[in-house]
Amino acid sequence: MSTRPLPQDPMIRSLIAQARQSQLNRRTLLAGAGAGATALALAACSTGGGQAKPTPAADTSATDKTLNWANWAAYIDEDDDGNYPTLVRFTEETGIEVNYEVAVDDNNTYYGKVKDQLALGKDIGADTVCLTDWMVGRWIRFGYTQELNHDNIPNLANLTPALADPDFDPGRKFSVPWQGGFAGIAWNKEAIPGGLTSVSDLWDSSLKGRIGVLSEMRDTMGCIMLDMGVDITGDWGDEEYSAAIEVLRQQVEDGQVRNIKGNSYLEDLKSEDTLAAIVWSGDITVLNAEAGDKWEFALPSAGGTLWNDNFLVPVGSTRKTNAETLINYYYEPEVAAEVAAWVNYITPVVGAKEAATAMDPELAENQLIFPNEETLSQAHIFRTLSGAEEQKYQAEFQSILLGS
């Protein structure tokens, strides 16, 4: 069955306020990063088993009105002068000065840089950081996060109910959702006027050497496995994963796949080095807004993936209350809508839809922003992996990534 391409809206960069839970990643190792990245990846997979959990730092927020926030690129509202309007207003309202750093390029590589400090309970230079569910689960297991005081986050009442009790953080004691989104397929509308409907369409010989896939294992492999008829939310194992890995390996070795990348895949689409790719939904709307309306995004006919990133407070932060104040601010529906209008990714805040609709009444019709049941039925959550599975499957994927 074909999937109708989802509508684009260059002005709004995606809201959803809909259900998702469990563990997905947004990005993993950047392709071609070499031996240094490989070492970081292997280090990041270590379990930390048997190690005593560090003691959380004392909170000095009452006398220290500053905050360091580490986040991904293009993941907050920004004006033409490089300012962050919602953060400017936060400082005006609270007196807390925020140092916002684009410090996370990848869950694994970021963790590899800070894990030794975390193990010692030291300050990593961030008082709050936004990471993906499965990585947040790892930090919680190792005791690398501080328990949140929900009394300081009354707007948490606006959290989408389906996100309130995930298996990696029951009751949201240690984490709070920030944004999320879809992974699917996109193509250059001028070069491929007939469009694409499935992941298998990426393997058409006419597109040889012009295909890109994500360096995020769960999204690329999730989309391929779905295309092969695997329910990625259910009971699958080595046999199904190995079959999908062989599909990817063959496409890479045959030269069908040109690049396996993280954020930089957008540059390949811009330059037309690649004409189609497995992508993240919000990025394509941003690309269309910045470089002309040349690309289309769709959830594949067999389905795409869902993922979510979350606030957490590292164990060594001395400004936990300041971080909780920030989280509370971003759970105001009007603020959440403003951010979502820029970043084009999922907001978990109930009431943001109404606030966004007040900004633009047509937003409610955009399936990337407020998907209906039919669209949601095409989006799937990559099931939680055991530690052994994560190491094995990531290693197999990594071998292809580094050889591409």
PDB file of N, CA and C in Angstrom, residues 14-75:
ATOM      1  N   SER A  14       7.139  21.441  13.261  1.00  0.00           N
ATOM      2  CA  SER A  14       6.509  20.206  13.692  1.00  0.00           C
ATOM      3  C   SER A  14       6.221  20.069  15.173  1.00  0.00           C
ATOM      4  N   LEU A  15       4.963  19.851  15.410  1.00  0.00           N
ATOM      5  CA  LEU A  15       4.444  19.514  16.722  1.00  0.00           C
ATOM      6  C   LEU A  15       3.719  18.193  16.603  1.00  0.00           C
ATOM      7  N   ILE A  16       3.627  17.459  17.658  1.00  0.00           N
ATOM      8  CA  ILE A  16       2.795  16.274  17.547  1.00  0.00           C
ATOM      9  C   ILE A  16       1.954  16.072  18.815  1.00  0.00           C
ATOM     10  N   ALA A  17       2.426  16.314  19.975  1.00  0.00           N
ATOM     11  CA  ALA A  17       1.657  16.106  21.208  1.00  0.00           C
ATOM     12  C   ALA A  17       0.895  14.787  21.183  1.00  0.00           C
ATOM     13  N   GLN A  18       1.546  13.732  20.716  1.00  0.00           N
ATOM     14  CA  GLN A  18       0.916  12.424  20.613  1.00  0.00           C
ATOM     15  C   GLN A  18       1.775  11.385  21.311  1.00  0.00           C
ATOM     16  N   ALA A  19       1.235  10.199  21.386  1.00  0.00           N
ATOM     17  CA  ALA A  19       1.874   9.165  22.178  1.00  0.00           C
ATOM     18  C   ALA A  19       3.121   8.597  21.539  1.00  0.00           C
ATOM     19  N   ARG A  20       4.137   8.390  22.387  1.00  0.00           N
ATOM     20  CA  ARG A  20       5.234   7.467  22.098  1.00  0.00           C
ATOM     21  C   ARG A  20       5.939   7.168  23.397  1.00  0.00           C
ATOM     22  N   GLN A  21       6.567   6.057  23.487  1.00  0.00           N
ATOM     23  CA  GLN A  21       7.337   5.683  24.649  1.00  0.00           C
ATOM     24  C   GLN A  21       8.346   4.625  24.243  1.00  0.00           C
ATOM     25  N   SER A  22       9.228   4.290  25.177  1.00  0.00           N
ATOM     26  CA  SER A  22      10.302   3.326  25.018  1.00  0.00           C
ATOM     27  C   SER A  22      11.497   3.934  24.349  1.00  0.00           C
ATOM     28  N   GLN A  23      12.385   3.086  23.763  1.00  0.00           N
ATOM     29  CA  GLN A  23      13.741   3.533  23.572  1.00  0.00           C
ATOM     30  C   GLN A  23      14.151   3.624  22.123  1.00  0.00           C
ATOM     31  N   LEU A  24      14.397   4.871  21.687  1.00  0.00           N
ATOM     32  CA  LEU A  24      14.882   5.126  20.344  1.00  0.00           C
ATOM     33  C   LEU A  24      15.983   6.151  20.396  1.00  0.00           C
ATOM     34  N   ASN A  25      16.819   6.103  19.428  1.00  0.00           N
ATOM     35  CA  ASN A  25      17.928   7.036  19.332  1.00  0.00           C
ATOM     36  C   ASN A  25      17.716   7.943  18.141  1.00  0.00           C
ATOM     37  N   ARG A  26      18.233   9.156  18.207  1.00  0.00           N
ATOM     38  CA  ARG A  26      18.113  10.063  17.087  1.00  0.00           C
ATOM     39  C   ARG A  26      19.299   9.997  16.163  1.00  0.00           C
ATOM     40  N   ARG A  27      20.492   9.844  16.701  1.00  0.00           N
ATOM     41  CA  ARG A  27      21.691   9.765  15.877  1.00  0.00           C
ATOM     42  C   ARG A  27      22.688   8.845  16.570  1.00  0.00           C
ATOM     43  N   THR A  28      23.553   8.155  15.823  1.00  0.00           N
ATOM     44  CA  THR A  28      24.683   7.462  16.431  1.00  0.00           C
ATOM     45  C   THR A  28      25.946   7.926  15.761  1.00  0.00           C
ATOM     46  N   LEU A  29      26.934   7.046  15.558  1.00  0.00           N
ATOM     47  CA  LEU A  29      28.242   7.485  15.099  1.00  0.00           C
ATOM     48  C   LEU A  29      28.210   8.065  13.710  1.00  0.00           C
ATOM     49  N   LEU A  30      28.938   9.176  13.496  1.00  0.00           N
ATOM     50  CA  LEU A  30      29.024   9.791  12.184  1.00  0.00           C
ATOM     51  C   LEU A  30      29.863   8.917  11.269  1.00  0.00           C
ATOM     52  N   ALA A  31      29.376   8.729  10.044  1.00  0.00           N
ATOM     53  CA  ALA A  31      30.096   7.881   9.103  1.00  0.00           C
ATOM     54  C   ALA A  31      31.453   8.458   8.788  1.00  0.00           C
ATOM     55  N   GLY A  32      32.427   7.544   8.598  1.00  0.00           N
ATOM     56  CA  GLY A  32      33.760   7.984   8.209  1.00  0.00           C
ATOM     57  C   GLY A  32      34.515   8.674   9.317  1.00  0.00           C
ATOM     58  N   ALA A  33      34.094   8.517  10.555  1.00  0.00           N
ATOM     59  CA  ALA A  33      34.762   9.235  11.637  1.00  0.00           C
ATOM     60  C   ALA A  33      36.087   8.598  11.996  1.00  0.00           C
ATOM     61  N   GLY A  34      36.299   7.328  11.613  1.00  0.00           N
ATOM     62  CA  GLY A  34      37.605   6.721  11.800  1.00  0.00           C
ATOM     63  C   GLY A  34      37.782   6.038  13.137  1.00  0.00           C
ATOM     64  N   ALA A  35      39.042   5.717  13.422  1.00  0.00           N
ATOM     65  CA  ALA A  35      39.359   4.914  14.601  1.00  0.00           C
ATOM     66  C   ALA A  35      39.016   5.613  15.893  1.00  0.00           C
ATOM     67  N   GLY A  36      39.171   6.940  15.944  1.00  0.00           N
ATOM     68  CA  GLY A  36      38.855   7.669  17.172  1.00  0.00           C
ATOM     69  C   GLY A  36      37.401   7.508  17.544  1.00  0.00           C
ATOM     70  N   ALA A  37      36.523   7.634  16.550  1.00  0.00           N
ATOM     71  CA  ALA A  37      35.098   7.464  16.808  1.00  0.00           C
ATOM     72  C   ALA A  37      34.795   6.033  17.198  1.00  0.00           C
ATOM     73  N   THR A  38      35.491   5.088  16.588  1.00  0.00           N
ATOM     74  CA  THR A  38      35.272   3.686  16.931  1.00  0.00           C
ATOM     75  C   THR A  38      35.610   3.435  18.390  1.00  0.00           C
ATOM     76  N   ALA A  39      36.718   3.996  18.849  1.00  0.00           N
ATOM     77  CA  ALA A  39      37.113   3.824  20.245  1.00  0.00           C
ATOM     78  C   ALA A  39      36.063   4.407  21.179  1.00  0.00           C
ATOM     79  N   LEU A  40      35.535   5.589  20.810  1.00  0.00           N
ATOM     80  CA  LEU A  40      34.496   6.199  21.629  1.00  0.00           C
ATOM     81  C   LEU A  40      33.256   5.320  21.669  1.00  0.00           C
ATOM     82  N   ALA A  41      32.916   4.739  20.519  1.00  0.00           N
ATOM     83  CA  ALA A  41      31.728   3.891  20.461  1.00  0.00           C
ATOM     84  C   ALA A  41      31.881   2.663  21.337  1.00  0.00           C
ATOM     85  N   LEU A  42      33.045   2.035  21.280  1.00  0.00           N
ATOM     86  CA  LEU A  42      33.282   0.856  22.109  1.00  0.00           C
ATOM     87  C   LEU A  42      33.257   1.218  23.581  1.00  0.00           C
ATOM     88  N   ALA A  43      33.845   2.370  23.908  1.00  0.00           N
ATOM     89  CA  ALA A  43      33.814   2.818  25.302  1.00  0.00           C
ATOM     90  C   ALA A  43      32.391   3.098  25.745  1.00  0.00           C
ATOM     91  N   ALA A  44      31.604   3.667  24.838  1.00  0.00           N
ATOM     92  CA  ALA A  44      30.237   4.023  25.189  1.00  0.00           C
ATOM     93  C   ALA A  44      29.384   2.793  25.455  1.00  0.00           C
ATOM     94  N   CYS A  45      29.772   1.657  24.894  1.00  0.00           N
ATOM     95  CA  CYS A  45      28.985   0.441  25.087  1.00  0.00           C
ATOM     96  C   CYS A  45      29.293  -0.258  26.401  1.00  0.00           C
ATOM     97  N   SER A  46      30.311   0.193  27.137  1.00  0.00           N
ATOM     98  CA  SER A  46      30.648  -0.455  28.397  1.00  0.00           C
ATOM     99  C   SER A  46      29.499  -0.322  29.376  1.00  0.00           C
ATOM    100  N   THR A  47      29.329  -1.316  30.213  1.00  0.00           N
ATOM    101  CA  THR A  47      28.150  -1.367  31.067  1.00  0.00           C
ATOM    102  C   THR A  47      28.326  -0.676  32.404  1.00  0.00           C
ATOM    103  N   GLY A  48      29.539  -0.542  32.871  1.00  0.00           N
ATOM    104  CA  GLY A  48      29.747   0.060  34.174  1.00  0.00           C
ATOM    105  C   GLY A  48      29.298  -0.835  35.313  1.00  0.00           C
ATOM    106  N   GLY A  49      29.086  -2.124  35.030  1.00  0.00           N
ATOM    107  CA  GLY A  49      28.563  -3.035  36.033  1.00  0.00           C
ATOM    108  C   GLY A  49      29.491  -3.175  37.224  1.00  0.00           C
ATOM    109  N   GLY A  50      28.920  -3.279  38.428  1.00  0.00           N
ATOM    110  CA  GLY A  50      29.685  -3.493  39.635  1.00  0.00           C
ATOM    111  C   GLY A  50      30.316  -2.243  40.212  1.00  0.00           C
ATOM    112  N   GLN A  51      30.122  -1.129  39.558  1.00  0.00           N
ATOM    113  CA  GLN A  51      30.737   0.115  40.012  1.00  0.00           C
ATOM    114  C   GLN A  51      29.773   0.859  40.926  1.00  0.00           C
ATOM    115  N   ALA A  52      30.280   1.379  42.044  1.00  0.00           N
ATOM    116  CA  ALA A  52      29.432   2.119  42.969  1.00  0.00           C
ATOM    117  C   ALA A  52      28.899   3.377  42.299  1.00  0.00           C
ATOM    118  N   LYS A  53      27.638   3.678  42.554  1.00  0.00           N
ATOM    119  CA  LYS A  53      27.033   4.857  41.946  1.00  0.00           C
ATOM    120  C   LYS A  53      27.542   6.120  42.630  1.00  0.00           C
ATOM    121  N   PRO A  54      27.822   7.170  41.841  1.00  0.00           N
ATOM    122  CA  PRO A  54      28.344   8.417  42.430  1.00  0.00           C
ATOM    123  C   PRO A  54      27.280   9.158  43.231  1.00  0.00           C
ATOM    124  N   THR A  55      27.740  10.045  44.095  1.00  0.00           N
ATOM    125  CA  THR A  55      26.843  10.849  44.933  1.00  0.00           C
ATOM    126  C   THR A  55      26.500  12.151  44.219  1.00  0.00           C
ATOM    127  N   PRO A  56      25.213  12.517  44.123  1.00  0.00           N
ATOM    128  CA  PRO A  56      24.836  13.772  43.463  1.00  0.00           C
ATOM    129  C   PRO A  56      25.464  14.983  44.142  1.00  0.00           C
ATOM    130  N   ALA A  57      25.807  15.982  43.354  1.00  0.00           N
ATOM    131  CA  ALA A  57      26.403  17.208  43.877  1.00  0.00           C
ATOM    132  C   ALA A  57      25.379  18.009  44.665  1.00  0.00           C
ATOM    133  N   ALA A  58      25.885  18.835  45.587  1.00  0.00           N
ATOM    134  CA  ALA A  58      25.012  19.734  46.341  1.00  0.00           C
ATOM    135  C   ALA A  58      24.477  20.818  45.422  1.00  0.00           C
ATOM    136  N   ASP A  59      23.226  21.210  45.644  1.00  0.00           N
ATOM    137  CA  ASP A  59      22.565  22.204  44.786  1.00  0.00           C
ATOM    138  C   ASP A  59      22.848  23.612  45.301  1.00  0.00           C
ATOM    139  N   THR A  60      23.462  24.441  44.463  1.00  0.00           N
ATOM    140  CA  THR A  60      23.775  25.832  44.837  1.00  0.00           C
ATOM    141  C   THR A  60      22.931  26.824  44.053  1.00  0.00           C
ATOM    142  N   SER A  61      21.800  26.351  43.504  1.00  0.00           N
ATOM    143  CA  SER A  61      20.969  27.211  42.663  1.00  0.00           C
ATOM    144  C   SER A  61      20.489  28.471  43.369  1.00  0.00           C
ATOM    145  N   ALA A  62      20.313  28.400  44.684  1.00  0.00           N
ATOM    146  CA  ALA A  62      19.795  29.559  45.424  1.00  0.00           C
ATOM    147  C   ALA A  62      20.722  30.761  45.324  1.00  0.00           C
ATOM    148  N   THR A  63      22.013  30.501  45.168  1.00  0.00           N
ATOM    149  CA  THR A  63      22.986  31.602  45.101  1.00  0.00           C
ATOM    150  C   THR A  63      23.681  31.711  43.752  1.00  0.00           C
ATOM    151  N   ASP A  64      23.477  30.736  42.899  1.00  0.00           N
ATOM    152  CA  ASP A  64      24.140  30.726  41.587  1.00  0.00           C
ATOM    153  C   ASP A  64      23.076  30.698  40.499  1.00  0.00           C
ATOM    154  N   LYS A  65      22.759  31.852  39.941  1.00  0.00           N
ATOM    155  CA  LYS A  65      21.688  31.965  38.951  1.00  0.00           C
ATOM    156  C   LYS A  65      22.238  31.818  37.530  1.00  0.00           C
ATOM    157  N   THR A  66      22.890  30.696  37.287  1.00  0.00           N
ATOM    158  CA  THR A  66      23.382  30.373  35.959  1.00  0.00           C
ATOM    159  C   THR A  66      23.020  28.930  35.637  1.00  0.00           C
ATOM    160  N   LEU A  67      23.135  28.581  34.359  1.00  0.00           N
ATOM    161  CA  LEU A  67      22.781  27.236  33.921  1.00  0.00           C
ATOM    162  C   LEU A  67      23.481  26.934  32.603  1.00  0.00           C
ATOM    163  N   ASN A  68      24.066  25.748  32.505  1.00  0.00           N
ATOM    164  CA  ASN A  68      24.671  25.283  31.257  1.00  0.00           C
ATOM    165  C   ASN A  68      23.784  24.188  30.664  1.00  0.00           C
ATOM    166  N   TRP A  69      23.358  24.396  29.413  1.00  0.00           N
ATOM    167  CA  TRP A  69      22.447  23.462  28.747  1.00  0.00           C
ATOM    168  C   TRP A  69      23.132  22.930  27.497  1.00  0.00           C
ATOM    169  N   ALA A  70      23.347  21.616  27.436  1.00  0.00           N
ATOM    170  CA  ALA A  70      23.951  20.968  26.267  1.00  0.00           C
ATOM    171  C   ALA A  70      22.850  20.324  25.430  1.00  0.00           C
ATOM    172  N   ASN A  71      22.866  20.600  24.117  1.00  0.00           N
ATOM    173  CA  ASN A  71      21.798  20.097  23.263  1.00  0.00           C
ATOM    174  C   ASN A  71      22.324  19.821  21.865  1.00  0.00           C
ATOM    175  N   TRP A  72      21.445  19.300  21.013  1.00  0.00           N
ATOM    176  CA  TRP A  72      21.770  19.022  19.615  1.00  0.00           C
ATOM    177  C   TRP A  72      21.698  20.306  18.787  1.00  0.00           C
ATOM    178  N   ALA A  73      22.242  20.258  17.578  1.00  0.00           N
ATOM    179  CA  ALA A  73      22.167  21.391  16.655  1.00  0.00           C
ATOM    180  C   ALA A  73      20.733  21.593  16.168  1.00  0.00           C
ATOM    181  N   ALA A  74      20.375  22.867  15.917  1.00  0.00           N
ATOM    182  CA  ALA A  74      19.068  23.234  15.352  1.00  0.00           C
ATOM    183  C   ALA A  74      17.912  22.649  16.154  1.00  0.00           C
ATOM    184  N   TYR A  75      18.014  22.748  17.474  1.00  0.00           N
ATOM    185  CA  TYR A  75      17.037  22.088  18.339  1.00  0.00           C
ATOM    186  C   TYR A  75      16.384  23.054  19.319  1.00  0.00           C
TER     187      TYR A  75
END
